[in-house]
Short mmCIF file of C-alpha atoms in Angstrom, two decimals:
data_model
loop_
_atom_site.label_atom_id
_atom_site.label_comp_id
_atom_site.label_asym_id
_atom_site.label_seq_id
_atom_site.Cartn_x
_atom_site.Cartn_y
_atom_site.Cartn_z
CA MET A 7 0.00 0.00 0.00
CA ILE A 8 1.24 3.46 -0.79
CA THR A 9 2.08 5.64 2.17
CA ARG A 10 0.69 9.12 1.74
CA GLY A 11 2.19 12.18 3.38
CA ARG A 12 0.17 14.45 5.59
CA ARG A 13 -2.43 16.33 3.65
CA ARG A 14 -1.33 19.94 3.77
CA GLY A 15 -2.92 21.40 0.68
CA ALA A 16 -3.34 24.85 -0.68
CA GLY A 17 -6.55 26.79 -0.19
CA ARG A 18 -9.68 25.69 -2.00
CA GLY A 19 -9.27 28.33 -4.65
CA ASP A 20 -5.67 27.26 -5.29
CA VAL A 21 -6.67 23.62 -5.52
CA ARG A 22 -9.44 24.46 -8.03
CA ARG A 23 -7.00 26.39 -10.17
CA LEU A 24 -4.50 23.55 -10.03
CA ALA A 25 -7.20 21.04 -10.89
CA GLY A 26 -8.16 23.05 -13.94
CA ALA A 27 -4.54 23.45 -14.96
CA ALA A 28 -3.94 19.73 -14.57
CA LEU A 29 -6.41 18.99 -17.35
CA ALA A 30 -3.94 20.53 -19.78
CA MET A 31 -0.84 18.86 -18.38
CA GLY A 32 1.39 16.60 -20.39
CA LEU A 33 4.15 14.09 -19.85
CA LEU A 34 7.63 15.47 -20.34
CA ALA A 35 9.69 12.81 -22.07
CA GLY A 36 10.57 12.98 -25.73
CA CYS A 37 10.69 15.92 -28.06
CA SER A 38 7.45 17.60 -27.00
CA ALA A 39 4.91 17.65 -24.19
CA LEU A 40 1.58 15.97 -24.85
CA PRO A 41 -0.73 16.38 -26.70
CA ALA A 42 1.59 17.61 -29.50
CA MET A 43 2.63 15.07 -32.15
CA PRO A 44 6.19 13.74 -31.89
CA ASP A 45 8.93 14.94 -34.21
CA PRO A 46 9.80 12.81 -37.26
CA VAL A 47 11.96 9.77 -36.61
CA PRO A 48 15.63 10.72 -37.14
CA THR A 49 17.61 8.93 -39.80
CA LEU A 50 20.70 8.80 -37.62
CA VAL A 51 21.24 8.28 -33.91
CA GLU A 52 23.53 10.99 -32.61
CA PRO A 53 26.54 9.89 -30.54
CA SER A 54 26.53 10.51 -26.84
CA ILE A 55 26.73 14.17 -25.89
CA PRO A 56 30.13 15.18 -24.44
CA PRO A 57 30.41 16.20 -20.79
CA ALA A 58 28.22 19.21 -20.10
CA PRO A 59 29.58 22.25 -18.29
CA ALA A 60 28.72 22.45 -14.63
CA PRO A 61 25.47 24.32 -13.86
CA SER A 62 26.03 28.00 -13.15
CA SER A 63 23.61 28.00 -10.22
CA SER A 64 23.29 25.70 -7.22
CA GLY A 65 19.56 26.37 -6.90
CA ASN A 66 18.33 25.86 -3.34
CA LEU A 67 21.08 23.36 -2.56
CA SER A 68 23.83 23.53 0.02
CA PRO A 69 27.40 23.11 -1.38
CA ASP A 70 27.40 19.40 -0.45
CA GLY A 71 23.92 18.97 -1.89
CA PHE A 72 24.98 20.65 -5.12
CA ASP A 73 27.95 18.32 -5.52
CA THR A 74 25.70 15.31 -4.94
CA ALA A 75 23.10 16.60 -7.42
CA GLN A 76 25.59 16.78 -10.28
CA ARG A 77 26.89 13.26 -9.69
CA ILE A 78 23.59 11.42 -9.30
CA ALA A 79 21.80 12.73 -12.39
CA VAL A 80 21.84 10.74 -15.62
CA ARG A 81 20.60 11.42 -19.13
CA ILE A 82 18.54 8.67 -20.78
CA ARG A 83 18.18 8.26 -24.53
CA ASN A 84 15.36 5.92 -25.59
CA ILE A 85 15.88 4.46 -29.05
CA GLY A 86 12.45 3.02 -29.70
CA CYS A 87 10.64 1.32 -32.53
CA GLY A 88 9.66 4.38 -34.54
CA ALA A 89 10.87 7.19 -32.28
CA LEU A 90 13.83 8.65 -30.45
CA SER A 91 13.28 10.47 -27.14
CA THR A 92 15.24 11.69 -24.16
CA GLY A 93 14.61 11.82 -20.44
CA SER A 94 16.35 12.17 -17.11
CA GLY A 95 16.94 9.90 -14.15
CA PHE A 96 19.03 9.51 -11.00
CA ALA A 97 20.95 6.76 -9.28
CA ILE A 98 19.72 5.23 -6.04
CA ASP A 99 22.58 2.74 -5.72
CA ASP A 100 25.65 1.63 -7.69
CA HIS A 101 23.64 -0.04 -10.47
CA THR A 102 20.07 1.28 -10.26
CA VAL A 103 18.50 4.34 -11.89
CA ILE A 104 15.05 5.75 -11.14
CA THR A 105 13.16 7.44 -13.98
CA ASN A 106 9.61 7.62 -15.38
CA LYS A 107 7.70 4.81 -17.00
CA HIS A 108 6.97 6.93 -20.05
CA VAL A 109 10.71 7.67 -20.47
CA VAL A 110 11.46 3.98 -21.13
CA ALA A 111 8.20 3.03 -22.88
CA ASP A 112 8.33 1.42 -26.34
CA THR A 113 12.10 1.07 -26.20
CA SER A 114 14.40 -1.08 -28.23
CA THR A 115 17.59 0.25 -26.63
CA LEU A 116 18.23 2.51 -23.65
CA GLN A 117 21.39 4.61 -23.51
CA VAL A 118 22.43 6.08 -20.16
CA SER A 119 25.13 8.76 -19.76
CA THR A 120 26.53 10.33 -16.61
CA TYR A 121 27.43 13.93 -15.73
CA ASP A 122 31.03 13.40 -16.87
CA GLY A 123 29.99 12.12 -20.31
CA ARG A 124 30.50 8.43 -19.57
CA ASP A 125 28.18 5.97 -21.31
CA VAL A 126 26.71 3.30 -19.04
CA THR A 127 25.18 0.11 -20.40
CA ALA A 128 21.54 -0.46 -19.46
CA ASN A 129 20.96 -4.16 -18.88
CA GLU A 130 17.24 -4.17 -18.12
CA ALA A 131 14.30 -2.02 -17.11
CA ALA A 132 11.11 -2.52 -15.13
CA THR A 133 8.03 -0.31 -14.92
CA ALA A 134 5.48 0.37 -12.20
CA GLY A 135 1.79 -0.23 -12.71
CA LEU A 136 0.55 2.33 -10.18
CA ALA A 137 2.78 5.38 -10.65
CA ASP A 138 4.77 6.83 -13.54
CA LEU A 139 8.01 5.26 -12.32
CA ALA A 140 10.58 2.88 -13.74
CA ILE A 141 13.83 1.21 -12.69
CA VAL A 142 16.80 0.80 -15.01
CA ARG A 143 19.64 -1.56 -14.06
CA THR A 144 23.13 -0.77 -15.32
CA ALA A 145 26.16 -2.96 -15.97
CA GLU A 146 28.75 -0.36 -14.99
CA THR A 147 28.95 1.39 -11.64
CA LEU A 148 27.17 4.74 -11.37
CA PRO A 149 29.09 7.74 -9.95
CA ALA A 150 27.03 8.40 -6.83
CA ALA A 151 23.68 7.83 -5.16
CA PRO A 152 21.73 10.24 -2.92
CA ALA A 153 19.88 9.56 0.27
CA LEU A 154 16.11 9.32 0.09
CA ALA A 155 14.40 11.77 2.44
CA ASP A 156 12.56 10.23 5.38
CA ALA A 157 9.39 12.26 4.74
CA ASP A 158 7.67 14.16 1.96
CA ALA A 159 8.32 17.84 1.49
CA ASP A 160 5.79 20.27 2.96
CA ILE A 161 4.08 23.15 1.19
CA GLY A 162 6.47 26.10 1.14
CA ASP A 163 9.62 23.95 1.29
CA ALA A 164 12.43 24.93 -1.08
CA VAL A 165 13.32 22.23 -3.60
CA THR A 166 15.65 21.83 -6.58
CA VAL A 167 15.03 19.84 -9.77
CA VAL A 168 18.15 18.26 -11.30
CA GLY A 169 18.00 16.84 -14.81
CA TYR A 170 18.62 17.21 -18.54
CA PRO A 171 15.80 19.24 -20.10
CA LEU A 172 15.61 18.71 -23.87
CA GLY A 173 18.39 16.13 -23.46
CA ARG A 174 21.01 18.87 -23.31
CA THR A 175 22.93 20.49 -20.46
CA LEU A 176 22.64 19.33 -16.86
CA THR A 177 20.35 21.90 -15.25
CA VAL A 178 19.69 22.79 -11.62
CA THR A 179 16.30 24.50 -11.24
CA PRO A 180 15.10 25.95 -7.91
CA GLY A 181 11.49 26.17 -6.79
CA HIS A 182 9.07 25.56 -3.94
CA VAL A 183 6.34 23.07 -3.15
CA VAL A 184 3.11 24.99 -3.75
CA ALA A 185 0.44 22.32 -3.20
CA ARG A 186 -0.49 18.69 -2.79
CA HIS A 187 -2.96 17.45 -5.38
CA THR A 188 -4.68 14.23 -6.40
CA ASP A 189 -2.65 12.83 -9.28
CA PRO A 190 -4.52 13.97 -12.42
CA LEU A 191 -3.05 11.14 -14.52
CA ASN A 192 -3.30 8.21 -12.11
CA GLU A 193 -6.13 8.87 -9.67
CA THR A 194 -5.57 5.63 -7.78
CA LEU A 195 -2.09 6.83 -6.85
CA GLY A 196 -3.34 9.41 -4.37
CA GLU A 197 -1.65 12.74 -3.78
CA VAL A 198 1.37 14.10 -5.58
CA LEU A 199 3.41 17.25 -4.99
CA VAL A 200 3.07 20.37 -7.13
CA THR A 201 6.05 22.75 -7.45
CA ASP A 202 6.70 26.03 -9.22
CA ALA A 203 10.08 24.81 -10.51
CA PRO A 204 9.87 25.13 -14.32
CA VAL A 205 10.66 21.98 -16.29
CA GLU A 206 10.85 21.07 -19.97
CA PRO A 207 10.44 17.99 -22.17
CA GLY A 208 13.34 15.72 -21.25
CA SER A 209 13.05 16.63 -17.57
CA SER A 210 10.90 13.57 -16.90
CA GLY A 211 12.50 11.38 -14.27
CA SER A 212 14.50 14.24 -12.73
CA ALA A 213 15.25 14.04 -9.03
CA VAL A 214 13.63 16.67 -6.80
CA LEU A 215 15.99 17.42 -3.91
CA ASP A 216 15.82 19.22 -0.59
CA ALA A 217 18.53 21.67 0.48
CA ASP A 218 20.84 18.86 1.63
CA GLY A 219 20.56 16.92 -1.62
CA ARG A 220 18.12 14.27 -0.36
CA VAL A 221 15.51 13.04 -2.82
CA VAL A 222 11.98 14.20 -1.98
CA GLY A 223 10.36 13.20 -5.26
CA VAL A 224 10.51 12.45 -9.00
CA VAL A 225 9.29 14.84 -11.72
CA TYR A 226 6.85 13.25 -14.16
CA ALA A 227 4.70 15.98 -15.76
CA LYS A 228 4.01 19.68 -16.09
CA ASP A 229 1.06 21.92 -16.87
CA GLN A 230 0.63 25.05 -18.97
CA ASN A 231 0.93 27.32 -15.94
CA GLY A 232 4.53 26.42 -15.16
CA HIS A 233 3.78 23.89 -12.42
CA SER A 234 5.69 20.62 -12.26
CA PHE A 235 4.13 17.46 -10.82
CA VAL A 236 6.18 15.18 -8.60
CA VAL A 237 5.77 11.62 -7.33
CA PRO A 238 6.59 12.06 -3.60
CA VAL A 239 9.38 10.13 -1.92
CA SER A 240 6.88 8.30 0.32
CA THR A 241 5.38 6.69 -2.80
CA LEU A 242 8.81 5.91 -4.22
CA ARG A 243 9.88 4.27 -0.96
CA SER A 244 6.71 2.16 -0.78
CA MET A 245 7.14 0.92 -4.32
CA LEU A 246 10.81 0.10 -3.88
CA ASP A 247 9.87 -1.96 -0.81
CA ASP A 248 7.21 -3.88 -2.78
CA ASP A 249 8.62 -6.79 -4.81
CA THR A 250 5.49 -6.80 -6.99
CA ALA A 251 5.41 -3.08 -7.78
CA PHE A 252 7.64 -3.23 -10.89
CA THR A 253 7.23 -5.48 -13.93
CA PRO A 254 10.14 -6.28 -16.27
CA LEU A 255 9.93 -4.32 -19.52
CA THR A 256 10.03 -6.25 -22.78
CA PRO A 257 11.88 -4.33 -25.52
CA CYS A 258 9.89 -3.54 -28.62
CA THR A 259 10.79 -5.04 -31.99
CA SER A 260 10.64 -3.08 -35.21
#
């Protein structure tokens, strides 16, 4: 069973506005946010992007948290059957990456690269049935793994999103938790966090960190008002503790 954080929502007017905004929200992986059509399938797969320059801002992170943020984040390229898309993810141990289910969907091959430009072989992936989460197992050792926060962030807490929007430079984006809201895409999931940290396509699967670099959630969608939607760490913890929560992903065949 999913553990939900304490319900500390915005006012009724705020919740109604968020609910209306959520109707227009889209998933973030790939070349565009839903409901736009995807870009044409490329004729060539570009080589891995070289190491990106360090972010110019540390967001709401402490110096130690900033260092951790850079090392845990990975860029994921999904070479699918009929499409090429990008997303973000983060390590939770030496060989395990957390990302979104829609980042790895319809894949033939997953390519994972680290902050220093190193390519890491993805051996297998598994997806959750309840939330927009996925696990990717790697052959090589990942640079670093963060601590998972013991509790969900509260409304008003400062947070930082760390990922690769548009599949490009590692970006550190500050924001605050502005509400808790029933998940507009998976109503059985329960409540998710809403932040004002702006995200872009390719940010899906980004870690959301507190000031000390602990994971408080996973970005999975945005709306047209600049809000990002986050699976809270309580849900992530519950699913990682449940052996039946993730199902192995079968690669597509062209």
